[in-house]
C-alpha positions as CSV (number, residue, x, y, z in Angstrom):
1,A,0.0,0.0,0.0
2,A,1.2,3.5,-0.7
3,A,2.4,5.6,2.2
4,E,0.5,8.6,3.4
5,P,1.9,12.0,2.6
6,P,4.0,13.6,5.4
7,L,1.7,15.1,8.0
8,R,3.6,18.4,7.9
9,W,2.6,19.1,4.3
10,E,0.1,21.8,4.0
11,P,-3.3,20.1,3.5
12,R,-4.2,22.0,0.3
13,C,-1.0,21.0,-1.4
14,R,-1.5,17.4,-0.4
15,Q,-5.1,17.5,-1.5
16,Q,-4.1,18.9,-5.0
17,L,-1.4,16.2,-5.5
18,R,-3.8,13.4,-4.5
19,H,-6.4,14.9,-6.9
20,L,-4.0,14.8,-9.8
21,Q,-2.8,11.3,-8.9
22,D,-6.4,10.0,-8.8
23,G,-6.7,11.1,-12.4
24,A,-8.3,14.5,-11.7
25,G,-11.6,13.3,-13.2
26,I,-10.1,13.5,-16.7
27,A,-11.4,11.5,-19.6
28,A,-9.5,11.4,-23.0
29,R,-11.1,9.7,-26.0
30,L,-8.9,8.1,-28.7
31,P,-9.2,9.2,-31.4
32,P,-10.4,12.7,-30.2
33,R,-13.4,14.6,-31.6
34,L,-12.1,18.0,-32.9
35,E,-15.2,19.5,-34.6
36,G,-16.0,23.0,-33.5
37,R,-14.0,26.1,-32.4
38,W,-11.1,26.1,-29.9
39,V,-9.6,29.3,-28.5
40,S,-6.7,30.4,-26.3
41,T,-7.7,31.3,-22.8
42,G,-5.1,34.1,-22.5
43,C,-2.0,35.6,-24.0
44,E,0.5,32.7,-24.9
45,V,4.3,32.9,-25.0
46,R,6.3,30.9,-27.5
47,P,10.1,30.6,-27.6
48,G,11.7,33.7,-29.1
49,P,9.7,35.2,-27.4
50,E,6.5,35.4,-29.5
51,F,3.3,36.6,-28.0
52,L,0.1,35.3,-29.6
53,T,-3.5,34.1,-29.3
54,R,-5.1,31.3,-31.3
55,S,-8.6,30.5,-32.6
56,Y,-8.9,27.2,-34.6
57,L,-12.1,25.9,-36.3
58,F,-12.3,22.2,-37.3
59,Y,-15.1,21.1,-39.6
60,A,-16.7,17.6,-39.8
61,N,-15.3,17.2,-43.3
62,R,-11.7,17.4,-42.0
63,L,-11.1,20.9,-43.3
64,F,-9.9,23.5,-40.8
65,K,-9.5,27.3,-40.6
66,A,-7.1,28.6,-38.0
67,Y,-6.3,32.2,-36.9
68,Q,-3.0,33.1,-35.2
69,F,-2.8,36.6,-33.8
70,Y,0.6,38.0,-33.1
71,Y,1.5,40.9,-30.8
72,W,4.3,43.2,-29.8
73,D,3.6,42.9,-26.1
74,P,3.1,40.1,-23.5
75,S,-0.4,41.2,-22.6
76,C,-1.7,40.7,-26.2
77,R,-3.0,44.3,-26.4
78,D,-0.9,45.6,-29.3
79,P,-1.4,43.5,-32.4
80,S,1.4,43.1,-35.0
81,Y,-0.1,40.8,-37.6
82,S,-2.6,38.1,-38.0
83,L,-2.4,34.8,-40.0
84,V,-5.4,33.0,-41.5
85,I,-4.5,29.4,-42.2
86,K,-6.7,27.0,-44.2
87,G,-6.1,23.3,-44.8
88,K,-7.1,19.7,-44.1
89,L,-6.4,17.4,-41.2
90,R,-6.5,13.6,-41.0
91,L,-6.3,11.8,-37.7
92,R,-4.2,8.7,-37.8
93,Q,-3.3,6.1,-35.1
94,A,-2.5,6.5,-31.4
95,S,1.0,7.8,-30.9
96,W,3.5,5.1,-29.9
97,I,5.9,7.8,-28.6
98,T,3.6,10.1,-26.6
99,R,1.1,7.9,-24.7
100,G,-2.5,9.3,-24.8
101,A,-1.9,11.3,-28.0
102,T,-3.1,10.8,-31.5
103,E,-0.9,11.3,-34.5
104,A,-2.3,13.3,-37.5
105,D,-1.3,14.4,-41.0
106,Y,-2.2,17.9,-42.2
107,H,-2.0,19.6,-45.6
108,L,-2.0,23.4,-45.9
109,H,-4.1,25.0,-48.7
110,K,-3.5,28.7,-48.0
111,V,-1.9,31.0,-45.5
112,G,-2.6,34.7,-45.6
113,I,-1.3,37.6,-43.5
114,V,-2.9,40.9,-42.5
115,F,-0.6,43.6,-41.0
116,H,-1.9,45.8,-38.2
117,S,0.6,48.6,-38.6
118,H,3.2,49.9,-41.1
119,K,5.9,48.9,-38.7
120,A,4.7,45.2,-38.8
121,M,4.5,45.2,-42.6
122,R,8.0,46.7,-43.0
123,E,9.5,44.2,-40.5
124,V,7.9,41.0,-42.0
125,A,8.6,42.2,-45.6
126,S,12.3,42.6,-44.7
127,W,12.4,39.1,-43.2
128,I,10.9,37.5,-46.3
129,N,13.0,39.5,-48.7
130,Q,16.2,38.6,-46.9
131,T,15.6,34.9,-46.2
132,S,13.3,33.5,-48.8
133,G,14.0,32.0,-52.2
134,E,13.4,33.6,-55.6
135,G,9.6,33.1,-55.6
136,C,9.3,35.3,-52.5
137,S,11.9,38.0,-53.0
138,G,9.4,40.5,-54.3
139,F,6.7,39.5,-51.7
140,L,6.2,43.2,-50.9
141,P,8.1,45.8,-53.0
142,P,10.2,48.2,-50.9
143,G,8.3,51.4,-50.1
144,R,4.9,49.7,-50.5
145,T,2.5,51.6,-48.2
146,W,0.6,49.8,-45.5
147,A,-3.0,49.0,-46.4
148,P,-5.2,48.4,-43.3
149,G,-7.2,45.2,-43.8
150,A,-5.4,44.0,-46.9
151,L,-4.8,40.2,-47.0
152,Y,-1.5,39.1,-48.6
153,E,-0.9,35.5,-49.6
154,L,2.1,33.8,-47.9
155,L,1.4,30.3,-49.0
156,S,-0.7,28.7,-51.8
157,A,-0.8,25.0,-52.5
158,K,-2.3,25.8,-55.9
159,T,0.6,28.0,-57.1
160,E,3.1,26.1,-55.0
161,R,4.3,29.3,-53.4
162,D,5.5,29.3,-49.8
163,C,6.9,32.4,-48.1
164,T,6.2,31.4,-44.5
165,A,9.7,30.1,-43.5
166,A,11.0,33.6,-42.7
167,L,8.3,33.9,-40.0
168,G,9.4,30.6,-38.4
169,F,5.9,29.4,-39.3
170,A,4.9,25.7,-39.3
171,M,1.8,23.9,-38.3
172,H,3.5,20.8,-37.1
173,E,1.6,21.3,-33.8
174,L,-1.3,19.6,-35.7
175,S,0.6,16.4,-36.0
176,L,0.1,15.5,-32.3
177,V,-3.4,15.9,-30.8
178,R,-5.1,15.1,-27.5
179,V,-8.5,16.2,-26.2
180,E,-9.3,16.0,-22.4
181,K,-12.7,16.4,-20.8
182,H,-13.3,17.2,-17.1
183,Y,-16.0,18.9,-15.0
184,Q,-15.6,22.2,-13.3
185,P,-17.7,22.6,-10.1
186,L,-20.1,25.5,-10.2
187,L,-18.9,27.9,-7.5
188,Q,-21.9,30.3,-7.2
189,A,-23.7,29.9,-3.8
190,Q,-27.1,29.3,-5.3
191,Q,-25.8,26.7,-7.8
192,S,-24.8,23.0,-7.5
193,G,-23.4,20.6,-10.0
194,S,-20.6,21.1,-12.5
195,R,-19.8,22.3,-16.0
196,L,-18.1,20.4,-18.8
197,V,-14.7,21.7,-19.9
198,E,-12.9,20.4,-23.0
199,E,-9.2,21.1,-23.6
200,L,-7.3,20.7,-26.9
201,Y,-3.6,19.9,-26.5
202,L,-1.6,20.4,-29.7
203,G,2.1,19.6,-30.3
204,D,4.9,21.7,-28.7
205,I,7.0,24.3,-30.5
206,H,10.7,23.7,-30.5
207,T,12.7,26.1,-28.3
208,E,15.3,26.6,-31.0
209,W,14.1,28.8,-33.8
210,V,16.0,27.0,-36.6
211,E,14.6,23.7,-35.5
212,R,10.9,24.8,-35.7
213,L,10.4,24.1,-39.4
214,H,11.1,20.4,-39.2
215,Y,10.6,19.4,-35.5
216,R,7.9,16.8,-35.0
217,P,6.4,17.3,-31.5
218,T,6.5,14.8,-28.6
219,G,5.1,17.2,-26.0
220,Y,2.3,19.8,-25.9
221,Q,1.7,23.5,-25.8
222,R,-0.6,25.3,-23.4
223,P,-4.0,23.9,-24.2
224,M,-6.8,25.7,-26.0
225,Q,-10.4,25.3,-24.8
226,S,-13.7,24.6,-26.5
227,A,-15.5,27.9,-27.3
228,V,-18.6,26.2,-26.0
229,H,-17.2,24.1,-23.1
230,H,-14.6,26.2,-21.3
231,V,-13.6,27.2,-17.8
232,H,-15.6,30.1,-16.4
233,P,-14.9,32.9,-16.0
234,C,-12.7,33.4,-19.1
235,P,-12.6,37.0,-20.1
236,A,-10.3,36.3,-23.1
237,C,-12.4,33.4,-24.5
238,G,-15.3,35.4,-26.0
239,I,-13.0,38.2,-27.3
240,I,-10.8,35.6,-29.1
241,Y,-13.9,33.7,-30.3
242,R,-15.3,36.9,-32.0
243,A,-12.0,37.9,-33.6
244,D,-10.9,37.5,-37.2
245,E,-7.8,38.4,-39.2
246,H,-9.1,42.0,-39.7
247,H,-10.2,42.4,-36.1
248,P,-7.5,40.8,-33.8
249,P,-8.5,40.2,-30.2
250,I,-7.4,43.0,-27.7
251,L,-7.2,41.3,-24.3
252,P,-8.4,43.0,-21.1
253,V,-5.8,45.0,-19.0
254,R,-4.3,42.8,-16.3
255,A,-2.6,44.2,-13.2
256,Q,1.1,43.6,-12.9
257,L,1.7,41.6,-9.8
258,P,4.6,42.2,-7.4
259,M,6.8,39.1,-7.0
260,Q,5.7,37.3,-3.9
261,L,6.9,33.7,-4.3
262,S,7.3,32.6,-0.7
263,G,5.3,29.5,0.2
264,S,4.3,26.3,-1.7
265,W,3.4,25.7,-5.3
266,V,2.0,22.6,-7.0
267,S,1.1,21.4,-10.5
268,T,-2.4,22.0,-11.8
269,H,-2.3,19.1,-14.3
270,C,-0.4,15.9,-15.1
271,E,2.3,17.6,-17.2
272,V,3.9,16.2,-20.4
273,R,7.4,17.1,-21.5
274,P,9.0,16.5,-24.9
275,A,10.8,13.1,-25.1
276,V,7.9,11.6,-23.2
277,L,8.0,12.5,-19.5
278,F,4.8,12.7,-17.5
279,L,5.2,14.4,-14.1
280,T,3.7,16.5,-11.3
281,R,5.8,19.1,-9.4
282,Y,5.7,20.5,-5.9
283,F,7.9,23.4,-4.6
284,I,8.6,25.2,-1.4
285,F,10.4,28.6,-1.4
286,H,12.0,30.0,1.7
287,G,12.3,33.7,1.6
288,N,14.4,34.1,4.8
289,N,17.5,32.4,3.3
290,H,17.0,32.3,-0.5
291,T,16.6,28.5,-0.6
292,W,14.1,26.3,-2.3
293,E,13.0,22.6,-2.3
294,G,11.4,20.8,-5.1
295,Y,9.6,17.4,-5.5
296,Y,9.2,15.8,-8.9
297,Y,6.9,12.8,-9.3
298,H,7.5,11.0,-12.6
299,Y,5.1,8.6,-14.3
300,S,4.7,6.4,-17.3
301,D,1.2,7.5,-18.3
302,P,-0.6,10.7,-19.3
303,L,-2.9,10.7,-16.2
304,C,0.0,10.4,-13.7
305,K,-1.2,7.2,-12.1
306,Q,1.7,4.8,-12.8
307,P,4.8,6.1,-10.9
308,T,8.3,5.5,-12.2
309,F,10.6,7.6,-10.0
310,T,10.6,10.6,-7.7
311,I,13.2,13.3,-7.2
312,Y,13.7,15.6,-4.3
313,A,16.2,18.5,-5.0
314,S,17.2,21.6,-3.2
315,G,19.6,24.6,-3.5
316,H,19.8,28.3,-3.4
317,Y,19.5,31.2,-5.8
318,T,20.6,34.8,-6.6
319,Q,18.4,37.9,-6.6
320,G,16.1,38.2,-9.6
321,I,16.2,41.0,-12.2
322,P,13.6,42.0,-14.8
323,S,14.2,40.2,-18.1
324,S,15.3,42.4,-20.9
325,K,14.3,39.8,-23.5
326,V,10.9,38.6,-22.2
327,R,8.9,41.5,-20.9
328,G,7.0,40.5,-17.7
329,G,9.6,37.8,-16.9
330,T,12.3,37.7,-14.2
331,E,15.8,36.3,-14.7
332,L,18.0,34.7,-12.0
333,A,20.8,32.2,-11.6
334,F,20.7,29.3,-9.1
335,K,22.6,26.3,-7.9
336,V,21.2,22.8,-7.3
337,T,23.3,21.4,-4.5
338,Q,21.4,18.3,-3.2
339,A,19.2,15.6,-4.6
340,R,17.5,12.4,-3.6
341,V,15.9,9.8,-5.8
342,T,13.2,7.2,-5.1
343,P,12.6,4.6,-7.8
344,M,9.0,3.5,-7.9
345,D,9.0,0.7,-10.4
346,Q,11.2,-2.3,-11.2
347,V,12.3,-1.0,-14.6
348,T,13.8,2.1,-12.9
349,V,15.3,-0.1,-10.1
350,M,17.0,-2.3,-12.7
351,M,18.3,0.7,-14.6
352,L,19.8,2.3,-11.5
353,N,21.3,-0.9,-10.2
354,S,23.0,-1.5,-13.6
355,S,24.5,2.0,-13.7
356,E,28.3,2.5,-13.6
357,P,29.6,2.0,-10.0
358,G,30.0,5.3,-8.2
359,S,27.9,7.2,-10.7
360,C,24.5,7.1,-9.0
361,G,24.2,6.5,-5.2
362,L,25.5,3.3,-3.6
363,T,26.3,0.6,-6.2
364,S,23.5,-2.0,-6.8
365,S,21.7,-0.8,-3.7
366,W,18.4,0.5,-5.2
367,S,15.0,-0.9,-4.4
368,A,11.5,0.2,-5.1
369,G,10.0,2.8,-2.8
370,V,13.3,3.4,-0.9
371,E,14.8,6.9,-1.2
372,Q,18.6,7.3,-1.7
373,D,20.8,10.4,-1.5
374,I,22.7,11.0,-4.8
375,T,24.6,14.0,-3.5
376,P,27.8,12.0,-2.5
377,T,28.1,10.7,-6.1
378,N,27.7,14.2,-7.6
379,G,24.3,13.3,-9.0
380,C,23.1,10.3,-11.1
381,L,24.6,9.7,-14.5
382,A,21.8,7.3,-15.5
383,L,19.2,10.1,-14.9
384,G,21.3,12.9,-16.4
385,I,21.6,14.6,-13.0
386,K,24.9,16.5,-12.3
387,L,25.6,18.1,-8.9
388,P,26.3,20.8,-8.0
389,H,24.8,22.5,-11.0
390,T,24.1,26.1,-12.0
391,E,21.2,27.2,-14.2
392,Y,20.0,30.4,-15.7
393,E,16.2,30.7,-15.3
394,L,13.2,32.7,-16.3
395,F,9.9,32.9,-14.4
396,K,6.8,35.1,-13.8
397,T,3.8,35.2,-11.5
398,E,0.2,36.0,-12.5
399,Q,-3.3,35.8,-11.0
400,D,-5.9,33.7,-12.7
401,T,-9.6,34.8,-13.1
402,K,-10.4,33.5,-9.7
403,D,-7.5,35.6,-8.1
404,R,-5.4,32.5,-7.4
405,S,-1.6,33.0,-7.7
406,L,0.1,31.2,-10.6
407,L,3.9,30.6,-11.1
408,Y,5.3,30.1,-14.6
409,V,8.8,28.5,-14.8
410,G,11.0,28.7,-17.9
411,E,10.4,26.1,-20.6
412,R,13.1,23.4,-20.7
413,P,15.1,23.1,-23.9
414,T,13.4,20.7,-26.3
415,D,16.7,18.9,-27.0
416,G,17.0,17.9,-23.3
417,S,20.0,20.1,-22.6
418,S,20.3,22.4,-19.7
419,P,20.2,26.3,-19.6
420,D,23.7,26.3,-18.0
421,S,24.8,29.6,-19.5
422,P,23.1,33.0,-19.8
423,D,22.6,32.6,-23.6
424,K,20.6,29.4,-23.1
425,R,18.1,31.1,-20.7
426,P,14.5,30.2,-21.6
427,T,12.3,32.7,-23.5
428,S,9.0,30.9,-22.9
429,Y,7.3,29.0,-20.0
430,Q,6.1,25.6,-18.8
431,A,2.5,24.9,-17.6
432,P,1.8,27.0,-14.5
433,L,2.0,25.9,-10.9
434,I,-0.7,27.1,-8.4
435,Q,0.0,28.5,-4.9
436,C,-1.3,26.0,-2.3
437,A,0.3,27.6,0.8
438,G,1.5,31.1,1.7
439,A,4.7,32.0,3.3
440,S,3.3,31.8,6.9
441,E,2.3,28.2,6.2
442,E,5.7,27.0,4.8
443,F,7.9,24.6,6.8
444,S,11.7,24.8,6.9
445,N,12.7,21.2,7.6
446,Y,13.1,18.6,4.9
447,V,10.4,16.0,5.1
448,S,10.8,12.3,4.2
449,L,9.6,11.9,0.7
450,K,6.9,9.3,0.1
451,Y,4.9,8.5,-3.0
452,L,1.5,10.2,-2.8
453,G,-1.0,7.8,-4.4
454,K,-1.6,4.3,-5.6
455,K,1.4,2.1,-6.2
456,N,1.4,-0.9,-8.5
457,L,4.7,-2.4,-9.3
458,N,3.4,-5.2,-11.5
459,G,2.3,-5.0,-15.1
460,N,2.7,-1.3,-15.6
461,E,4.1,0.0,-18.8
462,A,7.1,1.9,-17.7
463,L,9.3,4.6,-19.3
464,K,12.3,3.2,-21.1
465,P,15.4,4.9,-19.9
466,L,15.9,8.2,-21.8
467,P,18.9,9.9,-20.1
468,V,18.6,13.0,-22.3
469,A,15.0,13.3,-21.2
470,F,15.8,13.0,-17.6
471,L,17.8,16.2,-17.8
472,L,14.4,17.8,-17.7
473,F,14.3,16.9,-14.0
474,I,15.9,20.3,-13.5
475,A,12.5,21.6,-14.5
476,L,12.1,21.9,-10.8
477,L,14.3,24.9,-10.9
478,V,12.1,27.9,-10.1
479,L,13.1,30.4,-7.6
480,R,11.8,33.4,-5.6
481,W,12.8,36.5,-3.9
482,D,11.0,38.9,-1.5
């Protein structure tokens, strides 16, 4: 039987982790049903950084029409240009790489662009004229005046013209698809029951610009939600739903939050990483001495029910400074100094026990459910963990529409490497963590790490060892300052 969570854990944090490990009431149909409109629920950040909102419409005959609205600012209030993308999508088989996802083929018929300022037109035209082949060199003649509302063709299957590469544009996100359904409780005092929420997960965007055009996703972006069945309240949903390429969404003003990261933060979903990692995260930040602790629960399935291994890590960090590259973000450097690992299935136990002597804890001493300190061996080679280790990070805090505090940590490099130099600092974010305990409720002593949920060591399909993927364990690295 699984051990109970440590009693000193704040009850709301423990409750949220249990909720996720019980499947969080999520159902995912294979293959998914895509018909209808799906919209962003807020301003999205892609590596670069790029700021955008999306509105995708899928028809029953497999055709689709997608809008992508790009902005100069991280609040999505100052539009730059809009893309209107038309094509056809064919769902194929369940993915053998990313469990729970469906693979798909897509074909683009047309891509058009509408500029929302002369500055945007000038910038995009210069990209295309500089980097595209002969067929695109005269896409927009120099000195051409901006025409509000004019639609310019970037791609046409009929004429075999494609001038999209200069924008770093690709729709490979459509090649990996997952739809999740769950129910949101009605919170109004006079109401009982729940409301259906449908979320569309599409493939992730590579963190390296030059890789975007040919990268085939193995993880997901921030999910879009059904225009009909979405979380309430969602001030952005209706605005994005009503938008088109001539009328881009202008999202509501949001107050800038001061950074108050003391306390405890926990995952809101079972998270998926490129290279096929499923995990939940739990962090505690101690403002009095600039230290942090992080717990990573890794699984072999997309509902986070089949545990493979758990990592506890800790360290300290430097003072944060506002990011010059990603407005609204904060940069800092930190060091990971300690780590402990608990293998939770026999495949991981076998992998750790067959690792090179002296490279990962005590040689051949691993057993399921028993935690071991890997600090004396300077980490664990088999899991790609090196200690001590310095990283350069990006994060931000926000409030959601229910005034709950969210923490966004920098996205991990898609290739599994580590942001171990300032030039490798992230320019986009992972899925948010939610605050489950404030500073006054945090505890300072390390608590024994137990698995929080059901444990079944027999018959589970486990992750095959992917050392490059395990570098992503450092995804725990989020920090705070007062």
